[in-house]
Each structure stands twice: as structure tokens, then as C-alpha cells.
mmCIF file of C-alpha atoms in Angstrom:
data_model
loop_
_atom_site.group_PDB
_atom_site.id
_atom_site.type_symbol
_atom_site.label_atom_id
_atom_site.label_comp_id
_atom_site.label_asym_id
_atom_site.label_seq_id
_atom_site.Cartn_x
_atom_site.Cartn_y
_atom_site.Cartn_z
ATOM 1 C CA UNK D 1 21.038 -1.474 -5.271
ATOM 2 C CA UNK D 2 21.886 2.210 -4.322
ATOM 3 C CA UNK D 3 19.006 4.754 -3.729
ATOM 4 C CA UNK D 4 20.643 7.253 -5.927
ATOM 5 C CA UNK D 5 20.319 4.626 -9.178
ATOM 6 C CA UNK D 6 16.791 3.756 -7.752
ATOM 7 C CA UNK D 7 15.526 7.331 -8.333
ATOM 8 C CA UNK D 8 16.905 7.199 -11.932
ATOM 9 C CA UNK D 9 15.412 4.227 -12.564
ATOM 10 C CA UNK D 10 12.111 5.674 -10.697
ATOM 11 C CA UNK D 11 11.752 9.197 -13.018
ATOM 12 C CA UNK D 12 12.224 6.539 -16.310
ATOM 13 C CA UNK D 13 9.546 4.198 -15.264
ATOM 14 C CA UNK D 14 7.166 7.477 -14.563
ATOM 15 C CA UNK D 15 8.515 9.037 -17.826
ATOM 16 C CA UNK D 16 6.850 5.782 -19.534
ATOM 17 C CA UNK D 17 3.656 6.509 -18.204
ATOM 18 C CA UNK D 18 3.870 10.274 -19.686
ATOM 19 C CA UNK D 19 4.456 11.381 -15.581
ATOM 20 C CA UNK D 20 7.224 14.122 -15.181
ATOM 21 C CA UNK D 21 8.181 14.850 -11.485
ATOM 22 C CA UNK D 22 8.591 18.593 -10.747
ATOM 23 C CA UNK D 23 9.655 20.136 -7.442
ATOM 24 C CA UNK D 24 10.789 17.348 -5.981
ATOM 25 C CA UNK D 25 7.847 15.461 -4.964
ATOM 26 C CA UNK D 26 4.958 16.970 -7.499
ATOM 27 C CA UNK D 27 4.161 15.274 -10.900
ATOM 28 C CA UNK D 28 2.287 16.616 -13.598
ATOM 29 C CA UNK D 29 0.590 14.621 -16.713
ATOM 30 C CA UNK D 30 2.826 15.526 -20.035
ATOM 31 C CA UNK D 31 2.638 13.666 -23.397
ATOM 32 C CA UNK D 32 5.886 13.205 -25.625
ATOM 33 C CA UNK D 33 6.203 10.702 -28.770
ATOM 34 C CA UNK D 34 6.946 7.454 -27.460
ATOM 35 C CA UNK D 35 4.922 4.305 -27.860
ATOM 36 C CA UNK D 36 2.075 2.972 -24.948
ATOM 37 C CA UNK D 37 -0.522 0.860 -26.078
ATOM 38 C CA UNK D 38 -2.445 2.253 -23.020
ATOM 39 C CA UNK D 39 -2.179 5.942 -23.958
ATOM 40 C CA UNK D 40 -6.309 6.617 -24.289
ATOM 41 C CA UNK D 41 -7.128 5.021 -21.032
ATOM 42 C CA UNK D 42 -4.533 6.428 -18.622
ATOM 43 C CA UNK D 43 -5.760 9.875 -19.234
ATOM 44 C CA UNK D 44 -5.912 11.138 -15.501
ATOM 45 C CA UNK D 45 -3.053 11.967 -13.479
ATOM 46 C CA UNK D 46 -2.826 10.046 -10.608
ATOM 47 C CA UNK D 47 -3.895 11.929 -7.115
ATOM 48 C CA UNK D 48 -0.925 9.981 -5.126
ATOM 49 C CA UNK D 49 1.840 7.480 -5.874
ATOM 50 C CA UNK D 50 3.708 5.751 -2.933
ATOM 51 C CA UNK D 51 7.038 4.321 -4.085
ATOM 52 C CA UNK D 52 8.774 1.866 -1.812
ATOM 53 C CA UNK D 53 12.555 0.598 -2.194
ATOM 54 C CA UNK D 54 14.308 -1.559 -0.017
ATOM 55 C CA UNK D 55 15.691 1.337 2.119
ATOM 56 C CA UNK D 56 12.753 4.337 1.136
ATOM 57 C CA UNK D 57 9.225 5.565 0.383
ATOM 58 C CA UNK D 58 8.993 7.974 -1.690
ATOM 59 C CA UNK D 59 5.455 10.247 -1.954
ATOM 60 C CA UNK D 60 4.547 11.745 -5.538
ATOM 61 C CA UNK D 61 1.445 13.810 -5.433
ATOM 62 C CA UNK D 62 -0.299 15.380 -8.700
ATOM 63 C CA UNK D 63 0.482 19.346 -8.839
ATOM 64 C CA UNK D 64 -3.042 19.807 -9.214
ATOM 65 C CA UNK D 65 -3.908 18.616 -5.544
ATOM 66 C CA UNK D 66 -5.252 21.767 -3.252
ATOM 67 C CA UNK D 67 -2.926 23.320 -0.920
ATOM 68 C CA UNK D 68 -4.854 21.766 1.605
ATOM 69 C CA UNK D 69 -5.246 18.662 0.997
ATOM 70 C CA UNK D 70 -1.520 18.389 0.292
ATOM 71 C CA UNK D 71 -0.835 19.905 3.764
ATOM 72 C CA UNK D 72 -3.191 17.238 5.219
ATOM 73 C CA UNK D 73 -1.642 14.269 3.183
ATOM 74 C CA UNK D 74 2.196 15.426 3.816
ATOM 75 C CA UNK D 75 1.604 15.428 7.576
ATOM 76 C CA UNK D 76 0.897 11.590 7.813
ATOM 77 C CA UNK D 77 3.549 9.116 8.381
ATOM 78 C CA UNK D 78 4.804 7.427 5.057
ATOM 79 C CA UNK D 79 4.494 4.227 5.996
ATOM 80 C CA UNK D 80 0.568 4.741 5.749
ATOM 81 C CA UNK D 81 0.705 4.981 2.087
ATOM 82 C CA UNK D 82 1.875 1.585 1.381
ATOM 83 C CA UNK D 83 0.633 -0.367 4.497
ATOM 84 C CA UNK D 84 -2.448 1.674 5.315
ATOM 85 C CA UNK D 85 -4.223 2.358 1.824
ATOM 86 C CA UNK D 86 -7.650 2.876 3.220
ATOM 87 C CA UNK D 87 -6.547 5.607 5.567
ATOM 88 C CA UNK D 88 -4.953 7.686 2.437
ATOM 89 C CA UNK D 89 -7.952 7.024 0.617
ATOM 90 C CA UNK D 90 -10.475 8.466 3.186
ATOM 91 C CA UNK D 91 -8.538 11.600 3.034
ATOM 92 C CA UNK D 92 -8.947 11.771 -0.706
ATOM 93 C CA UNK D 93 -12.506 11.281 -0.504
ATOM 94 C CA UNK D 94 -12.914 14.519 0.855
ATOM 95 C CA UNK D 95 -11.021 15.730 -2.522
ATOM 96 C CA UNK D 96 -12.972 13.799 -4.895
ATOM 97 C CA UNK D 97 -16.047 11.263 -4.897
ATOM 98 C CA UNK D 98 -14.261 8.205 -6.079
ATOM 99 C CA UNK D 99 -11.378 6.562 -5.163
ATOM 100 C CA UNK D 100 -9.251 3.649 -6.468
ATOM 101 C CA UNK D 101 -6.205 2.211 -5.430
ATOM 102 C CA UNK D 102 -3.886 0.137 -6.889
ATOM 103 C CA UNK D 103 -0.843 -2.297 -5.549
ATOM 104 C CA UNK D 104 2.239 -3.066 -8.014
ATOM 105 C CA UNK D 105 5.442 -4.473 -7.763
ATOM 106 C CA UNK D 106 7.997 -3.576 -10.326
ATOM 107 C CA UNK D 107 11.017 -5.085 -11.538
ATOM 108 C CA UNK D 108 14.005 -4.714 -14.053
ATOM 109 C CA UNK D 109 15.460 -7.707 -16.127
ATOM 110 C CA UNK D 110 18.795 -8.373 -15.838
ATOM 111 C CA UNK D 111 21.732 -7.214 -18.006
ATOM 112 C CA UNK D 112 23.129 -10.529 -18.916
ATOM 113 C CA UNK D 113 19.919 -12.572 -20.123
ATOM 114 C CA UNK D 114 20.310 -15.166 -22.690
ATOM 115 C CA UNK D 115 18.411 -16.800 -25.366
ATOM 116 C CA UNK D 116 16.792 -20.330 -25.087
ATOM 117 C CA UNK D 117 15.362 -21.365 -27.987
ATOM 118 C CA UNK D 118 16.137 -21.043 -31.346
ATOM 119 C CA UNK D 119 12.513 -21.132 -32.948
ATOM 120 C CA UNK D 120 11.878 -17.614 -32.879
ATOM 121 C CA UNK D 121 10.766 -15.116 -35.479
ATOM 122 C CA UNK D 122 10.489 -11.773 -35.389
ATOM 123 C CA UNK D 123 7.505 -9.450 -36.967
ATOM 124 C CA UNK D 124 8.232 -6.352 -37.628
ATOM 125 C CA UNK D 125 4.562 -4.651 -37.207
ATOM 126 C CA UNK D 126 1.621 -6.681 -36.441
ATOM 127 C CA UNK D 127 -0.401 -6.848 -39.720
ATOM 128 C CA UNK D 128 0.286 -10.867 -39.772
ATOM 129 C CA UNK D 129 -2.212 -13.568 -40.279
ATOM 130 C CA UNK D 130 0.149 -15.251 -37.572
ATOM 131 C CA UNK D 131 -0.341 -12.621 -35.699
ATOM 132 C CA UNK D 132 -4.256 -12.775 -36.218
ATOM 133 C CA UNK D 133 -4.331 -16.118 -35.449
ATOM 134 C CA UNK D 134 -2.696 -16.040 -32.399
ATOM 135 C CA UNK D 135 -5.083 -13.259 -31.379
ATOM 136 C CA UNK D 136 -6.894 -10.968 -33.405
ATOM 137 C CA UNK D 137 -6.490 -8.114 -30.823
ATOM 138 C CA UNK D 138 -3.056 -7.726 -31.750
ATOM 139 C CA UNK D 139 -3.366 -7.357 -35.407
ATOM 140 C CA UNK D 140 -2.583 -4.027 -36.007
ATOM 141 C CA UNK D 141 -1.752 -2.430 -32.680
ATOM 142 C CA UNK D 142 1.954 -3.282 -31.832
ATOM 143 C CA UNK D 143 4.938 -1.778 -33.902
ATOM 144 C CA UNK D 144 6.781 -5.286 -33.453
ATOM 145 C CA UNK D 145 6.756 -8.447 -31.627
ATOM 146 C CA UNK D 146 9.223 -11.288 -30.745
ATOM 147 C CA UNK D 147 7.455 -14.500 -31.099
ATOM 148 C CA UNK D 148 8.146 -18.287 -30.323
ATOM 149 C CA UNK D 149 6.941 -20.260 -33.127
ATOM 150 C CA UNK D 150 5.477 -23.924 -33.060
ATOM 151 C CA UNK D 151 4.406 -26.163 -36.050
ATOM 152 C CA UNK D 152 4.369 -22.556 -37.817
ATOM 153 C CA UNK D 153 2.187 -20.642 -35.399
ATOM 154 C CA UNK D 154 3.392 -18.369 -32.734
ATOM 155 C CA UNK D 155 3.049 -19.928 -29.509
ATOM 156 C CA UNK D 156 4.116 -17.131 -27.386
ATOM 157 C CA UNK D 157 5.414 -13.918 -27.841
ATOM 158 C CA UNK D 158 6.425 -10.350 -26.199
ATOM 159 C CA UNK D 159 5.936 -6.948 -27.049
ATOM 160 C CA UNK D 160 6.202 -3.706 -25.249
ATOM 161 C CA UNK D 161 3.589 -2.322 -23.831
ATOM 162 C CA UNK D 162 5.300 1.262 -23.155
ATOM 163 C CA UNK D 163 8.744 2.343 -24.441
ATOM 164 C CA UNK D 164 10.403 5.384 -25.311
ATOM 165 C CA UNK D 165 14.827 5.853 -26.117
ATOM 166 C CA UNK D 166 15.541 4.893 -22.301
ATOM 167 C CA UNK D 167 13.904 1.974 -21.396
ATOM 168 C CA UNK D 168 10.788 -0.415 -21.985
ATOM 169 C CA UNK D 169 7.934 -2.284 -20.478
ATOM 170 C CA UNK D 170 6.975 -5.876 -21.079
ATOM 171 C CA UNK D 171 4.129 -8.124 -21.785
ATOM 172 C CA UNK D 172 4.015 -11.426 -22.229
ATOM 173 C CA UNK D 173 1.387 -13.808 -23.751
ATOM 174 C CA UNK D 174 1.118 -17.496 -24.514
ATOM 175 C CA UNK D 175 -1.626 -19.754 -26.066
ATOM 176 C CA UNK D 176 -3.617 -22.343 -23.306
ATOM 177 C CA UNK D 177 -1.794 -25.393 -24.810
ATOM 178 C CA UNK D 178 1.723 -23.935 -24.773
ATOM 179 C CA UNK D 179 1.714 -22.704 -21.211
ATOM 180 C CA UNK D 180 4.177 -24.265 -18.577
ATOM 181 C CA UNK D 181 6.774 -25.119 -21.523
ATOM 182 C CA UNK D 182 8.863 -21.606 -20.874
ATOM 183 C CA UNK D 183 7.474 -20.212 -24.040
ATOM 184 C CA UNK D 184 6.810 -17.156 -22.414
ATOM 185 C CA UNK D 185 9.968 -17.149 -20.805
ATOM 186 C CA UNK D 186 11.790 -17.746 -23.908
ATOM 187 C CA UNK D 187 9.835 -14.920 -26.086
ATOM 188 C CA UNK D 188 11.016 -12.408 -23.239
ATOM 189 C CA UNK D 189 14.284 -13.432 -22.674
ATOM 190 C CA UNK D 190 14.105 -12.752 -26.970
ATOM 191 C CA UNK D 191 13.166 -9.203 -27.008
ATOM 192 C CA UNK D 192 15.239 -8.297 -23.862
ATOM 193 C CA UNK D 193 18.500 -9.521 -25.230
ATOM 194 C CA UNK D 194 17.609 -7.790 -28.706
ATOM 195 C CA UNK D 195 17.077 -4.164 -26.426
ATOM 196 C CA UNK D 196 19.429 -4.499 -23.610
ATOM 197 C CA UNK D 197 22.080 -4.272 -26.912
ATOM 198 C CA UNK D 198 20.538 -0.707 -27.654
ATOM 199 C CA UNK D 199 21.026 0.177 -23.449
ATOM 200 C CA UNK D 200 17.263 -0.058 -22.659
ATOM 201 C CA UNK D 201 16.042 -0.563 -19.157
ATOM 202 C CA UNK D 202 13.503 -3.485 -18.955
ATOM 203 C CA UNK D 203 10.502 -2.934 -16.487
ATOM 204 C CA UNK D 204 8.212 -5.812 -15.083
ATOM 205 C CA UNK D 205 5.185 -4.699 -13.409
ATOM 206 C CA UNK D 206 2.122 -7.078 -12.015
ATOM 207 C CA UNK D 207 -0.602 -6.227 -9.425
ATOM 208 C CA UNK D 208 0.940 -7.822 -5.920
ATOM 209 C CA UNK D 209 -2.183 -10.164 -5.784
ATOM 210 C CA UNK D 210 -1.021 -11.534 -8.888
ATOM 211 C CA UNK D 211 1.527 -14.446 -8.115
ATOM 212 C CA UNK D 212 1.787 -16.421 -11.605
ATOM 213 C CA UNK D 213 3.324 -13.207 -12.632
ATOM 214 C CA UNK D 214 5.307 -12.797 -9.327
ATOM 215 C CA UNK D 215 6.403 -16.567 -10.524
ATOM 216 C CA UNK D 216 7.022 -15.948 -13.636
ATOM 217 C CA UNK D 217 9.113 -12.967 -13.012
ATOM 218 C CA UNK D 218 11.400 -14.813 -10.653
ATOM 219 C CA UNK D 219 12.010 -17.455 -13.096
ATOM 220 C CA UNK D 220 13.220 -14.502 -15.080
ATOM 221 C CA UNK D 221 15.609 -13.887 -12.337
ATOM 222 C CA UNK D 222 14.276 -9.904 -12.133
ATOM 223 C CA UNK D 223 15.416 -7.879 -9.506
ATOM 224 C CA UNK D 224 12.423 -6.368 -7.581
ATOM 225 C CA UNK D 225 13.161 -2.118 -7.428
ATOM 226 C CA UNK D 226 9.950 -0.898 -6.170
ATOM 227 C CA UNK D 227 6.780 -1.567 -4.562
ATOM 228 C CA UNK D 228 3.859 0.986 -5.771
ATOM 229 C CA UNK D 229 0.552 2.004 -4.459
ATOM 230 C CA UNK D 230 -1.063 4.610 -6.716
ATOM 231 C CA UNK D 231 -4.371 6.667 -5.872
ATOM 232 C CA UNK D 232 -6.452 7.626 -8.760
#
């Protein structure tokens, strides 16, 4: 994949977290109208976010970083950032008391993904008794979700968790009993064939520890873009 469509694809993914890069390597915090069920807990900007493609690392640090500690962080090799966490995260300490890290991988869904099943409904909004059924935590929240149905209940479904004119990010989720059938599979491969007609991107991100969704994104046939450590 060439680095120049990787950055594209890089500033969209950030833009879906509400993180805008400026100067080059600085990003700042700013909120537009698109949907993210996580909006009230991602309030902070993140200090640091190392970015690694197949052929570069790219280093994002918040605007609001001192001089300093800017000049200290830019100095150290940026291999470090992705290979080395606890050595970026000393120098933060002396920026802040806390420090948390955390390791993603990130992937887009192919163009050309087809549709498996043909028990599938679609709900536009969430305020279903399916929908509460399957779990009440939904009801409400999501503006629409692509479902799997068995014996008239959904047995798995997707819905984005971010997504704004440019692109989307997915979850998946499937009842205990249904699991290992491809539900999920087939409730993804649902809403990504339904968006990929309107041009959207489709991002995949898991924590690296995380290898049933590692699994279940190769099944998926994604194509891994980046490899993300971000200090908050």
C-alpha cells in the first residue's frame, strides 16, 4: 500500500476520534458533528501517538506539550515509541503524574466484500424490543444496526462505533450460543457492503493482546494499515 494513501487514510482515522493534525506532526482535540458512541469518555487529548506502517513511524504529539518536553521526546529514536513504551513513558512522567499506554492494530475492510447470509434485518435506530433483548445497553444509543436474525431474535449484529461522511469504525457483537457460526462475520460483512456503496472507509481496531479479534479480523480478510501506541 503506498505511504502517501497511508497518511490519508491516517488523518481520517484521527478525524474519527475528533483529532486534527496541525503543523505536521502536532494534533489538537476539535469536536465536529459526527457520530462516536465514545464521545464523553475520550475527553483528553492524547500526550503521544506512535503510528507504524509497513515502511514508517510516524510521531503525533498534542500541541499542548511544553517546548521542552517536546524537544526531549523529538530527540529519541522512533523506533522507541512502538518497541520501547516504558522508556517514552518515563519521560512523560516528568510532564504529568499518570501515565497510560495503549497498543492497537488497525485495519481497513476490503472494497469487494460480499454478503453471506440472507437472514438479516436492518433497524433503523435502536428503540427495539429485539434490540433490548439482545442487550439492553443498546436500546437507545446507536442510530442503526445491521443484525443477523435467528428464530426471530438477533443473533449478531454491527454498528458503528465512530463515523462521520468519510469513513467508519466497526463493532461487532454476538450472543454466547451463536458464536463460532460466522454470525459476526456475516452482520459485518452486512453493514460494510451497505457503506462501501456510499465510498466509506471501514476501520478495524483491537488492542494487539487481543487475538480473537486479530482472528476474527483475518477471517474478514482486512488489510492491516497501522500499528498504534498512544500515550495518554
Amino acid at each position: 500500500m503506498k505511504e502517501n494513501y497511508l497518511k490519508i487514510l491516517r488523518e481520517i482515522q484521527l478525524n474519527l476520534e475528533w483529532l486534527h493534525i496541525i503543523n505536521e506532526n502536532k494534533i489538537i482535540k476539535a469536536y465536529t458533528d459526527h457520530f462516536d458512541i465514545e464521545k464523553n469518555d475520550n475527553l483528553e487529548t492524547p500526550q503521544v501517538i506512535a503510528m507504524k506502517t509497513d515502511q514508517q513511524i510516524y510521531i503525533l504529539y498534542a500541541d499542548s506539550l511544553s517546548q521542552d518536553l517536546y524537544n526531549k521526546l523529538h530527540t529519541i529514536d522512533k523506533e522507541n515509541f512502538i518497541s520501547n513504551p516504558q522508556k517514552i513513558s518515563e519521560v512523560l512522567k516528568n510532564n504529568t503524574e499518570i501515565i497510560e499506554y495503549g497498543h492497537y492494530i488497525t485495519y481497513i475492510l476490503p472494497k469487494n466484500i460480499k454478503v453471506e447470509s440472507k437472514d438479516t434485518r436492518i433497524f433503523l435506530g435502536s428503540n427495539y424490543d429485539e434490540v433490548r433483548k439482545f442487550d439492553g445497553s443498546f436500546y437507545g444509543k446507536f442510530p442503526i444496526i445491521y443484525a443477523i436474525m435467528k428464530n426471530e431474535e438477533i443473533a449478531a449484529c454491527c454498528v458503528s462505533s465512530r463515523e462521520n461522511d468519510k469513513a467508519w469504525e466497526w463493532w461487532v457483537f454476538t450472543l454466547p450460543e451463536y458464536r463460532q457460526q460466522w454470525f459476526g462475520i456475516k452482520a459485518v460483512q452486512l453493514r460494510a457492503s451497505e457503506l462501501h456503496k456510499k465510498g466509506k472507509i471501514a476501520f478495524y481496531t483491537h488492542k494487539k493482546s487481543n487475538t480473537a479479534s486479530q482472528k476474527l479480523a483475518e477471517k474478514l480478510q482486512s488489510i492491516k494499515i497501522f500499528e498504534t501506541i498512544t500515550y495518554e
